[in-house]
Amino acid sequence: MENRNFHQTWFLTRFSLKRDWLKLALWSVTLIVLFAAVAAKFTTIYDSQASIDEIVKTLKSPSMVSLFGKLSGSGPYTTADVFAGEMTVFMAMIAAVMNFSIIIKNTRGEEDSGLLEIIQSHSVGKLSNLASSLIELLIINLVIGIFYSLGLQFAGLSGTDTNGNFLLGLGLGAAGFMFASIAALMAQLVDNSRFAMILSYIIFGIMYIARMSTDISNPNLTWLIPFGWVEKFSTYQDNNWLPVFLMLGLSLILCITALWINNHRDIGSGIIATKPGRATASVFLRGPLSLFFRLHRTSIIVWIIGLMILGFTYGSIFNTIGDILKTNPTMAQLIGASAVHKANVVIIKHFVAILMIVFACLALFPGIQIINYLKTGESKGYLELIHSKPVSRSYLFTSILLLGIATSVATLFASMMGLYLGGMSVMKHPVEMSVFLNSFAAYLSALLVVLAISGCIVGLIPRFSSFSYLYIGFALFSGYFGKLIDLPKWVAKLTPFGYIPDVPVGKIDPGTMWWQLGITFVLIVVGYIGYSCRDLKS
């Protein structure tokens, strides 16, 4: 006899696949092409043992281990080993972003909009929507994993084998579904999609920091962290399938738990209830700026504290990075203790220069999320009450833009303070604060350009507001991987970050800063005119 709780699950699954086909296709094609293209690129970059040995030295340094994970196995390494070492953690991070966004929108997001209530008023089971969303993500992650594997088969990297190709491809697919399961559970614990997204990223951030710390201190402890399992594939070395089964097992437990909670709660509710608001509004809620701050307050605080902790964690390994030369007594004897210290500081500055693109891109997320509220708030009708009041569009646009800019700037500053404090906590002679302040100042203009692009899109063509997130992803990829995969320099210059010199190794370029500020001003004016002139919900 059919379980009525899952009645019409397959129908809803087919419906979801048809409804989301464009989004799923864009994500899938982007990830598969990126993965296969980088694999093909590696065959030309690391075509000799000398070049492979050189990059392996870099990947084994503490700074690279903290970013990409520990390189598995032992030498002699091949091109395939380098590819797996550089790409596994990065692709798992992108998989987390994709799965979080889709599963939360299709579950808790549909509850928020009232769509789920309409669906469940028909002859469908209570658990059918959640089950169909999980099946949809299982299918898309499996498809992506298979195409990853086939892409590696055709890329023809030196040192690959069929077992390793399918382990890496399907393992990343399993990691993606594990993240979908985590987000599905979070969507049942809380009673709104925004909090579910925040909670999912908090868990992801904790796992990332724990993975990074254990990789540096004791790699065996990484087995205790689900995100760290992707490093344990030991692809092309031992080809260990155990982490894949661990991820699938954890996913099964999380899915069953999510379904159980879903079956025992009412629509619109969660295990963790939202604290009821005040009976009367605060005197500070008299304008759009204070209202928007109140709406995004939790998200802003989480991002600022989260990036400060991430910065502190990276700063806490400065002693490990800076001690590389100190462990070489011959070098210390040759150039002297003072010169060794200066050399260590230079190494740390190079590491900070790499981290800057990561922190800048992460700091942009909350700012753009706030600016895009002009679109999401319109779509859901939340801004209708404000539009019905004597509040000009220019005031509304300016308020939300200022809040978005202030949030991103504060988040980037917090990450720099985290780096400084983390370095102070472990170093006898910590790096001066001016080093981090210079880095912060150098990236401000580029940060403003991206935020202005987001404001311009929301003002002119709000339906393309998601482009801003794609642009950040591209900036992160080109800045994070650009040098390692030998991307042409013009690719990096497609984003404003590509024009920033390697601060704090280099100096701030005032000319670059001024023309980027000029572009920022023009984009904001264009966005403002567009928002003032266009029809709402257009």
mmCIF file with all atom_site columns, N, CA and C in Angstrom, residues 39 145 197 203 354 391 415 437 510 521:
data_model
loop_
_atom_site.group_PDB
_atom_site.id
_atom_site.type_symbol
_atom_site.label_atom_id
_atom_site.label_alt_id
_atom_site.label_comp_id
_atom_site.label_asym_id
_atom_site.label_entity_id
_atom_site.label_seq_id
_atom_site.pdbx_PDB_ins_code
_atom_site.Cartn_x
_atom_site.Cartn_y
_atom_site.Cartn_z
_atom_site.occupancy
_atom_site.B_iso_or_equiv
_atom_site.pdbx_formal_charge
_atom_site.auth_seq_id
_atom_site.auth_comp_id
_atom_site.auth_asym_id
_atom_site.auth_atom_id
_atom_site.pdbx_PDB_model_num
ATOM 1  N N  . ALA A 1 39  ? 41.092 20.808 -16.324 1.00 0.00 ? 39  ALA A N  1
ATOM 2  C CA . ALA A 1 39  ? 41.810 19.540 -16.501 1.00 0.00 ? 39  ALA A CA 1
ATOM 3  C C  . ALA A 1 39  ? 42.601 19.549 -17.813 1.00 0.00 ? 39  ALA A C  1
ATOM 4  N N  . GLY A 1 145 ? 28.397 14.597 -11.317 1.00 0.00 ? 145 GLY A N  1
ATOM 5  C CA . GLY A 1 145 ? 29.499 13.701 -10.959 1.00 0.00 ? 145 GLY A CA 1
ATOM 6  C C  . GLY A 1 145 ? 29.911 12.801 -12.120 1.00 0.00 ? 145 GLY A C  1
ATOM 7  N N  . MET A 1 197 ? 19.406 29.686 5.370   1.00 0.00 ? 197 MET A N  1
ATOM 8  C CA . MET A 1 197 ? 20.618 29.900 4.575   1.00 0.00 ? 197 MET A CA 1
ATOM 9  C C  . MET A 1 197 ? 21.786 30.304 5.479   1.00 0.00 ? 197 MET A C  1
ATOM 10 N N  . ILE A 1 203 ? 27.400 26.459 9.459   1.00 0.00 ? 203 ILE A N  1
ATOM 11 C CA . ILE A 1 203 ? 27.917 25.092 9.595   1.00 0.00 ? 203 ILE A CA 1
ATOM 12 C C  . ILE A 1 203 ? 29.031 24.840 8.588   1.00 0.00 ? 203 ILE A C  1
ATOM 13 N N  . ILE A 1 354 ? 47.352 36.704 -1.423  1.00 0.00 ? 354 ILE A N  1
ATOM 14 C CA . ILE A 1 354 ? 46.469 35.661 -1.977  1.00 0.00 ? 354 ILE A CA 1
ATOM 15 C C  . ILE A 1 354 ? 45.126 35.679 -1.258  1.00 0.00 ? 354 ILE A C  1
ATOM 16 N N  . VAL A 1 391 ? 7.766  58.168 0.492   1.00 0.00 ? 391 VAL A N  1
ATOM 17 C CA . VAL A 1 391 ? 9.213  57.911 0.485   1.00 0.00 ? 391 VAL A CA 1
ATOM 18 C C  . VAL A 1 391 ? 9.672  57.878 -0.961  1.00 0.00 ? 391 VAL A C  1
ATOM 19 N N  . SER A 1 415 ? 37.683 41.137 8.629   1.00 0.00 ? 415 SER A N  1
ATOM 20 C CA . SER A 1 415 ? 38.566 40.031 8.243   1.00 0.00 ? 415 SER A CA 1
ATOM 21 C C  . SER A 1 415 ? 40.035 40.430 8.399   1.00 0.00 ? 415 SER A C  1
ATOM 22 N N  . LEU A 1 437 ? 46.070 47.190 7.029   1.00 0.00 ? 437 LEU A N  1
ATOM 23 C CA . LEU A 1 437 ? 45.296 48.377 6.669   1.00 0.00 ? 437 LEU A CA 1
ATOM 24 C C  . LEU A 1 437 ? 45.586 48.788 5.226   1.00 0.00 ? 437 LEU A C  1
ATOM 25 N N  . PRO A 1 510 ? 47.541 54.806 -6.574  1.00 0.00 ? 510 PRO A N  1
ATOM 26 C CA . PRO A 1 510 ? 46.492 55.843 -6.466  1.00 0.00 ? 510 PRO A CA 1
ATOM 27 C C  . PRO A 1 510 ? 45.729 56.035 -7.785  1.00 0.00 ? 510 PRO A C  1
ATOM 28 N N  . PHE A 1 521 ? 31.088 55.846 -9.313  1.00 0.00 ? 521 PHE A N  1
ATOM 29 C CA . PHE A 1 521 ? 30.154 56.976 -9.302  1.00 0.00 ? 521 PHE A CA 1
ATOM 30 C C  . PHE A 1 521 ? 29.218 56.910 -10.516 1.00 0.00 ? 521 PHE A C  1
#
